Coordinates of C-alpha atoms in Angstrom, one line a residue:
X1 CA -24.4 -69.6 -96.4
X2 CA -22.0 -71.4 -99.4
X3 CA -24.4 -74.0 -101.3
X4 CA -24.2 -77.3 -100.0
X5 CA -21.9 -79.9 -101.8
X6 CA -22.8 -83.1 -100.0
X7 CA -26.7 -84.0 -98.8
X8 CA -27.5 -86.6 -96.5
X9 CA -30.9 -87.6 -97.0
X10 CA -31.9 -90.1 -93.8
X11 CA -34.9 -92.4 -94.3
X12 CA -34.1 -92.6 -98.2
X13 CA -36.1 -95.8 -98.5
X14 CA -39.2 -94.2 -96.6
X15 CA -42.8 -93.2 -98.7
X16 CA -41.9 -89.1 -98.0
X17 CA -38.7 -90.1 -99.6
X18 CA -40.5 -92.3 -102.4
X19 CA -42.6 -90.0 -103.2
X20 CA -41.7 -86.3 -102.5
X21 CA -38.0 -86.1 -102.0
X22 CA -35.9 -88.3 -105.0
X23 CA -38.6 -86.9 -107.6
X24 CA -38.1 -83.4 -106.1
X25 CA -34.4 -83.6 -106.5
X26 CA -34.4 -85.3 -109.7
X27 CA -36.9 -82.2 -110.8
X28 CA -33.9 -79.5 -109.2
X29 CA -31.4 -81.9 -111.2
X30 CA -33.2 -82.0 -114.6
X31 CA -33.5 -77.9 -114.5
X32 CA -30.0 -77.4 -113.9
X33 CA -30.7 -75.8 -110.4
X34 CA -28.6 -78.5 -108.2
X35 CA -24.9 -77.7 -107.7
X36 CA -22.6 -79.2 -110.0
X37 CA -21.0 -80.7 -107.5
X38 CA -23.4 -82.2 -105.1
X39 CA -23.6 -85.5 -104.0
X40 CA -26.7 -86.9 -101.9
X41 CA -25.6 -89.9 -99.9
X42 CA -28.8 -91.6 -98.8
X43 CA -29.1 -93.8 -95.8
X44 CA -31.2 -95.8 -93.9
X45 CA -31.8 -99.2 -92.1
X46 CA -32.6 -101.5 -95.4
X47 CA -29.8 -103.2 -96.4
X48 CA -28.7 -101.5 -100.0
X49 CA -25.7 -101.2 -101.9
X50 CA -25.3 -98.2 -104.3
X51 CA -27.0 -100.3 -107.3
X52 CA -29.6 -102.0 -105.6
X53 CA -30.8 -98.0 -104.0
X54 CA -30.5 -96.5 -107.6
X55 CA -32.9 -99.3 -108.8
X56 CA -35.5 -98.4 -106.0
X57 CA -34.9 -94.3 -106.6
X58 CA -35.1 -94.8 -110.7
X59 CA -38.7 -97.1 -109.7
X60 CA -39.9 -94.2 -107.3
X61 CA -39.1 -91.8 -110.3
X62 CA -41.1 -93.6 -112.6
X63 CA -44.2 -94.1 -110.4
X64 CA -44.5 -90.2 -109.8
X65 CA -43.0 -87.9 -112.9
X66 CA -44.7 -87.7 -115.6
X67 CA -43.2 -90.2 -118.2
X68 CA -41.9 -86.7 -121.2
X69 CA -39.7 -85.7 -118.4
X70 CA -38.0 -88.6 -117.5
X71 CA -35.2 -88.7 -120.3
X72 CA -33.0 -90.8 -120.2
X73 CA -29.8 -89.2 -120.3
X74 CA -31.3 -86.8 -117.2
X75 CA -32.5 -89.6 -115.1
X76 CA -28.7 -91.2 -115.6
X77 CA -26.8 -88.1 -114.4
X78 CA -29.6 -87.7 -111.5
X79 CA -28.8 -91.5 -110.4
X80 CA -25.6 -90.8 -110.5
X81 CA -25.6 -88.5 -107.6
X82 CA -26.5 -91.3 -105.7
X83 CA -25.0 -93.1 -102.8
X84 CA -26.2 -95.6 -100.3
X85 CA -24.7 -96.2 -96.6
X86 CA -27.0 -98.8 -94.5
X87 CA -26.9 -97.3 -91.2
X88 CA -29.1 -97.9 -87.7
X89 CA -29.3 -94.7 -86.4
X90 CA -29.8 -95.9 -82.6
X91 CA -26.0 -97.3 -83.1
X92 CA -23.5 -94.5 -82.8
X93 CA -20.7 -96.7 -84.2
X94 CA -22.5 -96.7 -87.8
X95 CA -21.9 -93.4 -88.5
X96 CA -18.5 -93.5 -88.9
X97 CA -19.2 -96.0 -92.1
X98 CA -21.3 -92.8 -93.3
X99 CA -18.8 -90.1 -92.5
X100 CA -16.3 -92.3 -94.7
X101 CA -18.6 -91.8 -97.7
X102 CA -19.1 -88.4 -97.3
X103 CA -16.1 -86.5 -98.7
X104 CA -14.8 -83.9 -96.1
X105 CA -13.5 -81.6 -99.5
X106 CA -17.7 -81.7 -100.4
X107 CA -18.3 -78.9 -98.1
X108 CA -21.1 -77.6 -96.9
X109 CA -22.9 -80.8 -95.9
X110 CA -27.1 -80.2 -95.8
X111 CA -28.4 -82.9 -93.7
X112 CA -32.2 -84.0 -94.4
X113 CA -33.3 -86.0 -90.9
X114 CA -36.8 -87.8 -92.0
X115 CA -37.0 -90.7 -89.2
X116 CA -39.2 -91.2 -85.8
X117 CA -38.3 -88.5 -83.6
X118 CA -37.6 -91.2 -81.5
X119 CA -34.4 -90.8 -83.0
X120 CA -33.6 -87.6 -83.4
X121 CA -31.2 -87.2 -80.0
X122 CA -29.0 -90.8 -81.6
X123 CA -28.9 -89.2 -84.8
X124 CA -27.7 -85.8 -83.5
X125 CA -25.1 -87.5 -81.2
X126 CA -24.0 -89.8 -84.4
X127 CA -23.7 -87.0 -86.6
X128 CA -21.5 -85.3 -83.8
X129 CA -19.5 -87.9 -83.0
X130 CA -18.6 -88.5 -86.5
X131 CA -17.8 -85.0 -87.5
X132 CA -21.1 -84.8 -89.8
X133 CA -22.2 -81.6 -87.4
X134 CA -19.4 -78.8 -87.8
X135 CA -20.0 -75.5 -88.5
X136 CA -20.1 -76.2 -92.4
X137 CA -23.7 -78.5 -91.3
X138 CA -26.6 -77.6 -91.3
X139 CA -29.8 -80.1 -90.6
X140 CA -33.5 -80.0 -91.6
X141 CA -35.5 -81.9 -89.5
X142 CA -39.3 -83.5 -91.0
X143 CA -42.5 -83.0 -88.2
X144 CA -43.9 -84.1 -85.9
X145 CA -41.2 -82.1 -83.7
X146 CA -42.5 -83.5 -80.5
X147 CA -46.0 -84.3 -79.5
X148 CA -46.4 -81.2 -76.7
X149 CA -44.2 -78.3 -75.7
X150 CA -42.1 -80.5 -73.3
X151 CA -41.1 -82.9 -76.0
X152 CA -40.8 -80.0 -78.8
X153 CA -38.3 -78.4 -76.4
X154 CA -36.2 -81.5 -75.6
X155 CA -35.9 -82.0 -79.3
X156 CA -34.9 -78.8 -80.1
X157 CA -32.8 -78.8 -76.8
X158 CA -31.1 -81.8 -79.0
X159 CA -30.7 -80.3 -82.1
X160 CA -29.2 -77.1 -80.1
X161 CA -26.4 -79.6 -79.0
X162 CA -25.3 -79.7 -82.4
X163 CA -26.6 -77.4 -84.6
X164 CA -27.5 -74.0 -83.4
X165 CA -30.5 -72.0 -84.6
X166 CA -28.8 -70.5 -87.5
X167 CA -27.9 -74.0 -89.3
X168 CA -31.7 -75.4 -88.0
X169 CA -34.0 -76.2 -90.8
X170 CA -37.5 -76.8 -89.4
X171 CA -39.8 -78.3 -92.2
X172 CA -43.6 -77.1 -92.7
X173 CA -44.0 -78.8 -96.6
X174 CA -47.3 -76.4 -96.8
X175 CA -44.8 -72.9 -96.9
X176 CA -42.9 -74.5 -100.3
X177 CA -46.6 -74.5 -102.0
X178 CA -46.3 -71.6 -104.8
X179 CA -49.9 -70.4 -103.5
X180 CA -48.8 -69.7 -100.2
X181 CA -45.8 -67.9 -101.1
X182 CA -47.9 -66.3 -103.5
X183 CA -50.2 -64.9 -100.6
X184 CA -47.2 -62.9 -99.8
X185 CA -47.0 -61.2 -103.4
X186 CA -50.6 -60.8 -103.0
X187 CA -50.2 -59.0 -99.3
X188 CA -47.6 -57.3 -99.7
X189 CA -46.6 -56.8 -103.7
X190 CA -50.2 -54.6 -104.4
X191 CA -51.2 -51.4 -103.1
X192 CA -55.0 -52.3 -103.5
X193 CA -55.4 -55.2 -100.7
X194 CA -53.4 -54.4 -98.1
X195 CA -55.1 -51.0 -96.9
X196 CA -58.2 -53.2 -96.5
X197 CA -56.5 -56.5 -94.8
X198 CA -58.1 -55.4 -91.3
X199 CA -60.8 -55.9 -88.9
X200 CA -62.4 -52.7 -90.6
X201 CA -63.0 -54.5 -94.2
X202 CA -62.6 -58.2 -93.1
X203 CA -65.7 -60.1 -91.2
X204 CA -64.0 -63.5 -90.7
X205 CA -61.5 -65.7 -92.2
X206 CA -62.2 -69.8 -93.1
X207 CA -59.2 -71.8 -93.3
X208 CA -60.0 -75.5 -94.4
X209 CA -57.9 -79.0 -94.5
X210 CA -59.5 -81.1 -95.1
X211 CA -59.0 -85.1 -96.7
X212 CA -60.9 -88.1 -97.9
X213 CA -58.7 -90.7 -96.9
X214 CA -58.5 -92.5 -93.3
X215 CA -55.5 -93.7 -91.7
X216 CA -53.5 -95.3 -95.0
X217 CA -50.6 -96.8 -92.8
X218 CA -50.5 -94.2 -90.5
X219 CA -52.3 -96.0 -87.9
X220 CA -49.6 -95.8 -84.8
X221 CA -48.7 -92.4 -85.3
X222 CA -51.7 -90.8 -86.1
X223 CA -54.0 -92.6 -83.0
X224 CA -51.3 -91.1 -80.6
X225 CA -51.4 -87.5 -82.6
X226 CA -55.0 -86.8 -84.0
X227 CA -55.7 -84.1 -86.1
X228 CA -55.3 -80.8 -83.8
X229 CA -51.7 -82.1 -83.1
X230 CA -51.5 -83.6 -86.9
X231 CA -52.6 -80.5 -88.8
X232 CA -53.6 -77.6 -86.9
X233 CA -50.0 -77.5 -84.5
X234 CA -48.1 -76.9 -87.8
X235 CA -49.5 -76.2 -91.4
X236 CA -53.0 -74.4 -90.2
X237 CA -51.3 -72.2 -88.2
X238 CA -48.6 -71.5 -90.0
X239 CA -51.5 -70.3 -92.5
X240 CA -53.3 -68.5 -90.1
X241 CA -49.8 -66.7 -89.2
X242 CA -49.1 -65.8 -93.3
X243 CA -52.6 -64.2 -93.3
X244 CA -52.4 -62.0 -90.3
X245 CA -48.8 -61.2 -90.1
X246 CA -47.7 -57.3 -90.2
X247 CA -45.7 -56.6 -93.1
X248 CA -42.0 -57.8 -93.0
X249 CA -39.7 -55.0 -93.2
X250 CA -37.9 -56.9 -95.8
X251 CA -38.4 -60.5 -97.4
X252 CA -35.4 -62.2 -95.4
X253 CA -35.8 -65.2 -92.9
X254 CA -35.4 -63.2 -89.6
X255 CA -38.3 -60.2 -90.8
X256 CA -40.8 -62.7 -91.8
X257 CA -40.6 -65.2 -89.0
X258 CA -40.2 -62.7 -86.5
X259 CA -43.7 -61.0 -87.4
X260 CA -45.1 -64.9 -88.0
X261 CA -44.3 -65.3 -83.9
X262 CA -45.9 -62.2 -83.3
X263 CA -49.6 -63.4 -84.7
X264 CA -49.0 -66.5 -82.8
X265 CA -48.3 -64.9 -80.0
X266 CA -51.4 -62.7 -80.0
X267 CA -53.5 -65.9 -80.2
X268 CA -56.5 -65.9 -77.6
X269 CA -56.1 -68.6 -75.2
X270 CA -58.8 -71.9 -75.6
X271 CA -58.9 -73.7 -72.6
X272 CA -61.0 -74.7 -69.5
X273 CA -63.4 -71.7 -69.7
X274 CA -63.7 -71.8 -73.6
X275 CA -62.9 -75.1 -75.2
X276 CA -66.2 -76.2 -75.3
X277 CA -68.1 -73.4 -76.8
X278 CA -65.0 -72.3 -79.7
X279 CA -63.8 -75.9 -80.7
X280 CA -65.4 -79.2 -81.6
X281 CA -63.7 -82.3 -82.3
X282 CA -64.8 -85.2 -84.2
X283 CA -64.4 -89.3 -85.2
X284 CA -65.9 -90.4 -88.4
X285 CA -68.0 -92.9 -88.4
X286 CA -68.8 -95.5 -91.3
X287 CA -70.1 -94.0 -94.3
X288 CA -69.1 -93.4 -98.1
X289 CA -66.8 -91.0 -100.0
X290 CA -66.8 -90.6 -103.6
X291 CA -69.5 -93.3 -103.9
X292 CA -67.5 -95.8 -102.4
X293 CA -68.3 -97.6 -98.4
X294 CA -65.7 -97.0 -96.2
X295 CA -65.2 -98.3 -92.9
X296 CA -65.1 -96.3 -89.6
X297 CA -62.0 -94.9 -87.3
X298 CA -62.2 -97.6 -85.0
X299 CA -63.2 -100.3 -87.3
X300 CA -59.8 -99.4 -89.3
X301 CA -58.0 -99.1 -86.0
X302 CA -59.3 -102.4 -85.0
X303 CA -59.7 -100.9 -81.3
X304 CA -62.0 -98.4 -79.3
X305 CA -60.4 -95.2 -79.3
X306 CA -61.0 -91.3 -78.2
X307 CA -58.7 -89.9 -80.8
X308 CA -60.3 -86.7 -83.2
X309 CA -60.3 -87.4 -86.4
X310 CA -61.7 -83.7 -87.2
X311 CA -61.4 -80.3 -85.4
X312 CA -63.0 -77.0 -85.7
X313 CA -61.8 -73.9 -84.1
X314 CA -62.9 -70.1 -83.3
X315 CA -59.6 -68.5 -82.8
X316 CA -59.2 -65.0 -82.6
X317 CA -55.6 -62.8 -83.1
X318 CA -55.6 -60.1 -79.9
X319 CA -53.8 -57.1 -81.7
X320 CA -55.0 -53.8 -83.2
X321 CA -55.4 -55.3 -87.0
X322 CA -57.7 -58.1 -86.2
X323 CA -60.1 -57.1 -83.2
X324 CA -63.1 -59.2 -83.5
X325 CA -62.4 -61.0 -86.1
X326 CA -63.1 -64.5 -86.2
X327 CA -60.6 -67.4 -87.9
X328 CA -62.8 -70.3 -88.3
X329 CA -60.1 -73.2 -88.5
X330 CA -61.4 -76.6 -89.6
X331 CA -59.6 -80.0 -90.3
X332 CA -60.6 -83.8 -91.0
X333 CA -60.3 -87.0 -92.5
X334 CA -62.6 -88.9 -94.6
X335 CA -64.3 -85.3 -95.5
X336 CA -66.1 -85.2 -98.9
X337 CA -63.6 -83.8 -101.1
X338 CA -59.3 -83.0 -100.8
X339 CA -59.1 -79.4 -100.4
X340 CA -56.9 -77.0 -98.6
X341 CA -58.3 -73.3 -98.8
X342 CA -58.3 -69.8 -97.2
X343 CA -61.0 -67.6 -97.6
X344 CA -61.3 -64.2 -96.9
X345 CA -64.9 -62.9 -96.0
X346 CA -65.2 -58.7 -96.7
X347 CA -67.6 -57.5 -95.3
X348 CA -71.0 -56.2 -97.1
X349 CA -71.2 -53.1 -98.5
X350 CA -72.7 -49.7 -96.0
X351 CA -75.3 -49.0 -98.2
X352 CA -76.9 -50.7 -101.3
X353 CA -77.8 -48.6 -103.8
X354 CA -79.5 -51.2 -105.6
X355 CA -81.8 -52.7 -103.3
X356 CA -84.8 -50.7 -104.5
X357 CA -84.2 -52.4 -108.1
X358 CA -84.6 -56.0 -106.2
X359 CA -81.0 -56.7 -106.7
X360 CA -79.1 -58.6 -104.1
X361 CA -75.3 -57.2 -103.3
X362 CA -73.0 -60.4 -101.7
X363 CA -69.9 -59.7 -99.9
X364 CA -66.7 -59.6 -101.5
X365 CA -64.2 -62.8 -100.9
X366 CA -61.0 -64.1 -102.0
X367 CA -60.4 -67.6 -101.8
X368 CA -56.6 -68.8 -101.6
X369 CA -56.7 -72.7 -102.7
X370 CA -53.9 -74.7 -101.7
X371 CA -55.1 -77.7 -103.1
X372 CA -56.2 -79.5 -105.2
X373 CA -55.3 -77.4 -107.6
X374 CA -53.6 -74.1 -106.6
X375 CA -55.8 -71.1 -107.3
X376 CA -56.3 -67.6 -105.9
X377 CA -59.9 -66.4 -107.1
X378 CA -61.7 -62.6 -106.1
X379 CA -65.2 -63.0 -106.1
X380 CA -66.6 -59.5 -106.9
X381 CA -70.2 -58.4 -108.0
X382 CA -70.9 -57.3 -111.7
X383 CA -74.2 -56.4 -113.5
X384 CA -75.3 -59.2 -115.6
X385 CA -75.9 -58.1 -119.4
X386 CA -79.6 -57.1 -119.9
X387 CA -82.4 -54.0 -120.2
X388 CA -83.3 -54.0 -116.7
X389 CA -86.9 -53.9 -117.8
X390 CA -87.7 -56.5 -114.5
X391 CA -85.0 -55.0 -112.5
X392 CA -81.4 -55.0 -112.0
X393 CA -79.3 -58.3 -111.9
X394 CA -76.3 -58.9 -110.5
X395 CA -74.2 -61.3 -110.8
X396 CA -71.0 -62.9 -108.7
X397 CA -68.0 -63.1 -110.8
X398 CA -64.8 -64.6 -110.0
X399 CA -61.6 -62.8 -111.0
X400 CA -58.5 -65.3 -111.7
X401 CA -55.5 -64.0 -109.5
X402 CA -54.0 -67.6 -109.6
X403 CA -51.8 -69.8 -111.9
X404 CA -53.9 -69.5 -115.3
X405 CA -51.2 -66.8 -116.3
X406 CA -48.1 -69.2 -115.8
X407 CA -50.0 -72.4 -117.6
X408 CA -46.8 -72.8 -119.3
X409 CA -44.8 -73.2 -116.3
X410 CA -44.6 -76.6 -114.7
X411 CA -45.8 -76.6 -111.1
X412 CA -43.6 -78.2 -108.5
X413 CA -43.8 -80.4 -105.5
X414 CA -43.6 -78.0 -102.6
X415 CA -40.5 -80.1 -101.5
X416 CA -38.3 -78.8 -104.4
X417 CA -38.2 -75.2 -103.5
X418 CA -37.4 -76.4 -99.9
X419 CA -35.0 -79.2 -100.7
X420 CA -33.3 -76.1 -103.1
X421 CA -33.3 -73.8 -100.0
X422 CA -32.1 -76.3 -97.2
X423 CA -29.1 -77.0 -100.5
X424 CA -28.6 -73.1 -101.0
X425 CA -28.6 -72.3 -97.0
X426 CA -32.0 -70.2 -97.1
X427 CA -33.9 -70.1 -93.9
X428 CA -36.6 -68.0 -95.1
X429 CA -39.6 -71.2 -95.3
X430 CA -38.4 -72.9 -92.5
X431 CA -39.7 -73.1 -89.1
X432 CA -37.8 -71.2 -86.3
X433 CA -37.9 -72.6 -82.7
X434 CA -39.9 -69.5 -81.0
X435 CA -42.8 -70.2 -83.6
X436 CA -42.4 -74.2 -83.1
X437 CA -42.9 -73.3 -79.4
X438 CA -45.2 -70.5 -79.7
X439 CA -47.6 -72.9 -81.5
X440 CA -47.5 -75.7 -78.9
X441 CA -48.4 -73.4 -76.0
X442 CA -51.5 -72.8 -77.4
X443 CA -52.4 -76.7 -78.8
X444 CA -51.0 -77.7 -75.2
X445 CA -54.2 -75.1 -73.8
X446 CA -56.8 -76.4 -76.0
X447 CA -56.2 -79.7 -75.3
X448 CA -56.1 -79.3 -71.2
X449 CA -59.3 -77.5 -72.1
X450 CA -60.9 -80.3 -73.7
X451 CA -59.6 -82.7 -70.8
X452 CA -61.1 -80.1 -67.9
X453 CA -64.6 -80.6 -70.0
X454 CA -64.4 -84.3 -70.4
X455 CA -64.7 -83.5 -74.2
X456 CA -64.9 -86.5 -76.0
X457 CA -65.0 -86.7 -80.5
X458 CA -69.0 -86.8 -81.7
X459 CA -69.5 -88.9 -84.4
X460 CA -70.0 -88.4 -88.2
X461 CA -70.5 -90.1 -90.9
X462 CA -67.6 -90.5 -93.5
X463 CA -68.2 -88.3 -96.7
X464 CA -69.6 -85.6 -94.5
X465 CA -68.0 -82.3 -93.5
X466 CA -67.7 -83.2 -89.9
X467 CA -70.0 -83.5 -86.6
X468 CA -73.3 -80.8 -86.7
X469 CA -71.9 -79.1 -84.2
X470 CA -69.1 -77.9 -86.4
X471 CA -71.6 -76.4 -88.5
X472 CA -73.3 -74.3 -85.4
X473 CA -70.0 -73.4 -84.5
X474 CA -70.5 -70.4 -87.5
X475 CA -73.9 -70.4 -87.9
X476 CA -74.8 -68.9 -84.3
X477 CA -72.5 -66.3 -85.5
X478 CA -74.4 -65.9 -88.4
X479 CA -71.3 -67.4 -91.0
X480 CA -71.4 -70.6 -93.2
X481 CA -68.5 -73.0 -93.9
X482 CA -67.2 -72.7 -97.6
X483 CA -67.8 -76.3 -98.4

């Protein structure tokens, strides 16, 4: 694909847009990496002229990049790129006022769609009707992407309308994060991991989301959602996929997503006969994080509600590479700290040759950490400096396999290589309808599974890691959350 000329960006006046998207440009822009050329018309319903939006975008600037990197001749050319259109999507006349804006020589047009999915289908029939969808288009569309497989597919059945699957950008913000992509260098970049990466080496996998906040404004989208639609659907399995995919014959959009479909594909089914013995959902209760009291789900909701605030999963991956091993998935608000992190559990070693000497060999793990900070650490065993005289010590050590090499690099918001690709016409880190699809057919299970068991969320306290029975979830199979 040519590199756009012309980006759309719908729900410019939004907090993803705020926060994520204008600084993310304007950190492409400042390195030289946008097109010359390219203009991003932003639109929304608030009522903005050109001046009035570049005010707001300079204000959203300064609230989130660091203060040396705002100069001031960079931040001028960056606001320059800017347009504004007011536009109600749910009124198909409107966007002939946008097409007018958008110059038909600025070709490729990248269209970035962040609104309710509510209006999605408008949108889609706007953009058509105006001439906004031809074959020189090409759409990224922001989650939630439906709220079960029925809706996903009349969504995407929308989208097909207009823009078909090759010029269909579905965005998962956690594949942009540099760690991720770097678990992919790590797989399949190095001789000495892969050959172990299998149920012969590997006792389980953890993958944790986990957050301190509660609802923060999202209160009518997240009570209808929860957190297995909110957070397991899309960026935990897309995780779980990364970790167990086969290797991609090549690193191109079709190899890699096609072997991502494959994992989820070979998920085992959790439903009537197993929901309640490999899943446990949760709803914190009050309690206090960080030292601070916070107020319970319901009390914040200001209504009784059965919606899970946290979820933990036993999932297993049916295929020859992962036979019996268990991927421990776990998810909540109001947790005790932010983290996102993958750990891989070896297992012990056959023999110990040092067990007569009264020293005590752990198991080998790498732990992948999303966030907070994004690290990738190898905890190995090493013999602590000494004479022995009372017996041999030894001592965990973590290797650094992260960042620390790059310090002099400036890490980005996830949302720049992403907005770079959907500009540049990359596929690769997008979301491609099978997997979409593939992913709801197994949420859409768990949850008739926790409806067939009258499941309903057990209480914790907020600051805590979730209800106790998330904790015998691992323990009666002999494992302990990374906390």
């Amino acid at each position: 694909m040519q590199p756009a000329q012309s980006l759309l960006l719908f729900g410019a006046t939004g907090d993803l847009a705020r926060r994520m998207l204008l600084p993310s440009l304007f950190g492409l822009d400042a390195d030289g990496l946008l097109p010359k050329g390219l203009r991003i018309v932003a639109t929304a319903r608030s009522a903005h002229d050109d001046a009035s939006f570049r005010a707001m975008a300079e204000a959203a600037l300064r609230q989130v990049v660091e203060a040396e990197r705002l100069k001031p001749e960079l931040v001028a050319r960056f606001l320059g790129r800017l347009r504004y259109v007011t536009l109600d999507a749910s009124d198909p006349a409107q966007f002939n006022a946008l097409a007018a804006v958008v110059d038909p020589a600025r070709q490729p047009v990248a269209i970035f769609l962040s609104t309710a999915p509510s209006l999605f289908r408008a949108t889609i029939a706007g953009l058509a009707a105006s001439g906004l969808a031809g074959e020189n288009a090409r759409l990224a569309l922001e989650k939630p992407l439906g709220s079960d497989l029925a809706s996903s597919r009349d969504i995407n059945d929308a989208v097909a309308e207009a823009f078909p699957e090759s010029r269909t950008f579905r965005i998962d913000h956690y594949l942009g994060k540099e760690t991720v992509q770097n678990l992919l260098a790590l797989r399949f970049g190095n001789l000495l991991l892969e050959p172990l990466w299998n149920a012969q080496y590997i006792e389980h996998i953890q993958l944790t989301v986990s957050e301190t906040v509660g609802l923060e404004g999202r209160i009518d989208y997240f009570d209808g959602t929860g957190s297995l639609r909110d957070m397991v659907q899309n960026h935990m399995l897309q995780l779980l996929a990364l970790v167990a995919m086969e290797p991609p014959a090549q690193f191109d959009a079709s190899a890699v997503r096609s072997e991502k479909v494959k994992v989820l594909r070979s998920l085992r089914r959790i439903g009537r006969d197993n929901a309640a013995t490999h899943s446990v959902i949760g709803q914190y209760r009050p309690g206090a994080v960080a030292g601070m009291p916070v107020s319970g789900y319901v009390e914040e909701l200001g209504r009784a509600s059965d919606t899970e605030t946290f979820v933990a999963i036993k999932a297993h991956v049916d295929n020859w590479r992962w036979k019996g091993v268990p991927f421990y998935m776990r998810t909540g608000k109001r947790m005790p700290s932010r983290q996102s992190e993958i750990l891989i559990q070896f297992r012990a070693v056959p023999h110990s040759i040092f067990a007569d000497r009264g020293a005590v060999v752990q198991p080998n793990k790498l732990v992948i950490r999303l966030q907070p900070e994004e690290t990738i650490r190898l905890l190995m065993m090493t013999k602590q400096p000494g004479l022995d005289r009372d017996g041999v010590r030894l001592r965990e050590v973590p290797l650094d396999l992260g960042t620390s090499a790059f310090a002099d690099i400036r890490r980005r918001i996830a949302y720049e290589r992403l907005l770079l690709d959907l500009v540049e016409g990359d596929p690769t880190l997008f979301v491609r309808r099978d997997e979409v699809e593939a992913q709801w057919e197994w949420i859409d299970a768990i949850r008739q599974g926790w409806a067939a068991n009258a499941m309903t969320p057990r209480p914790y306290a907020a600051g805590t890691w979730g209800p106790s029975a998330a904790i015998a979830l691992t323990e009666r199979d002999g494992v302990t959350w990374r906390d």
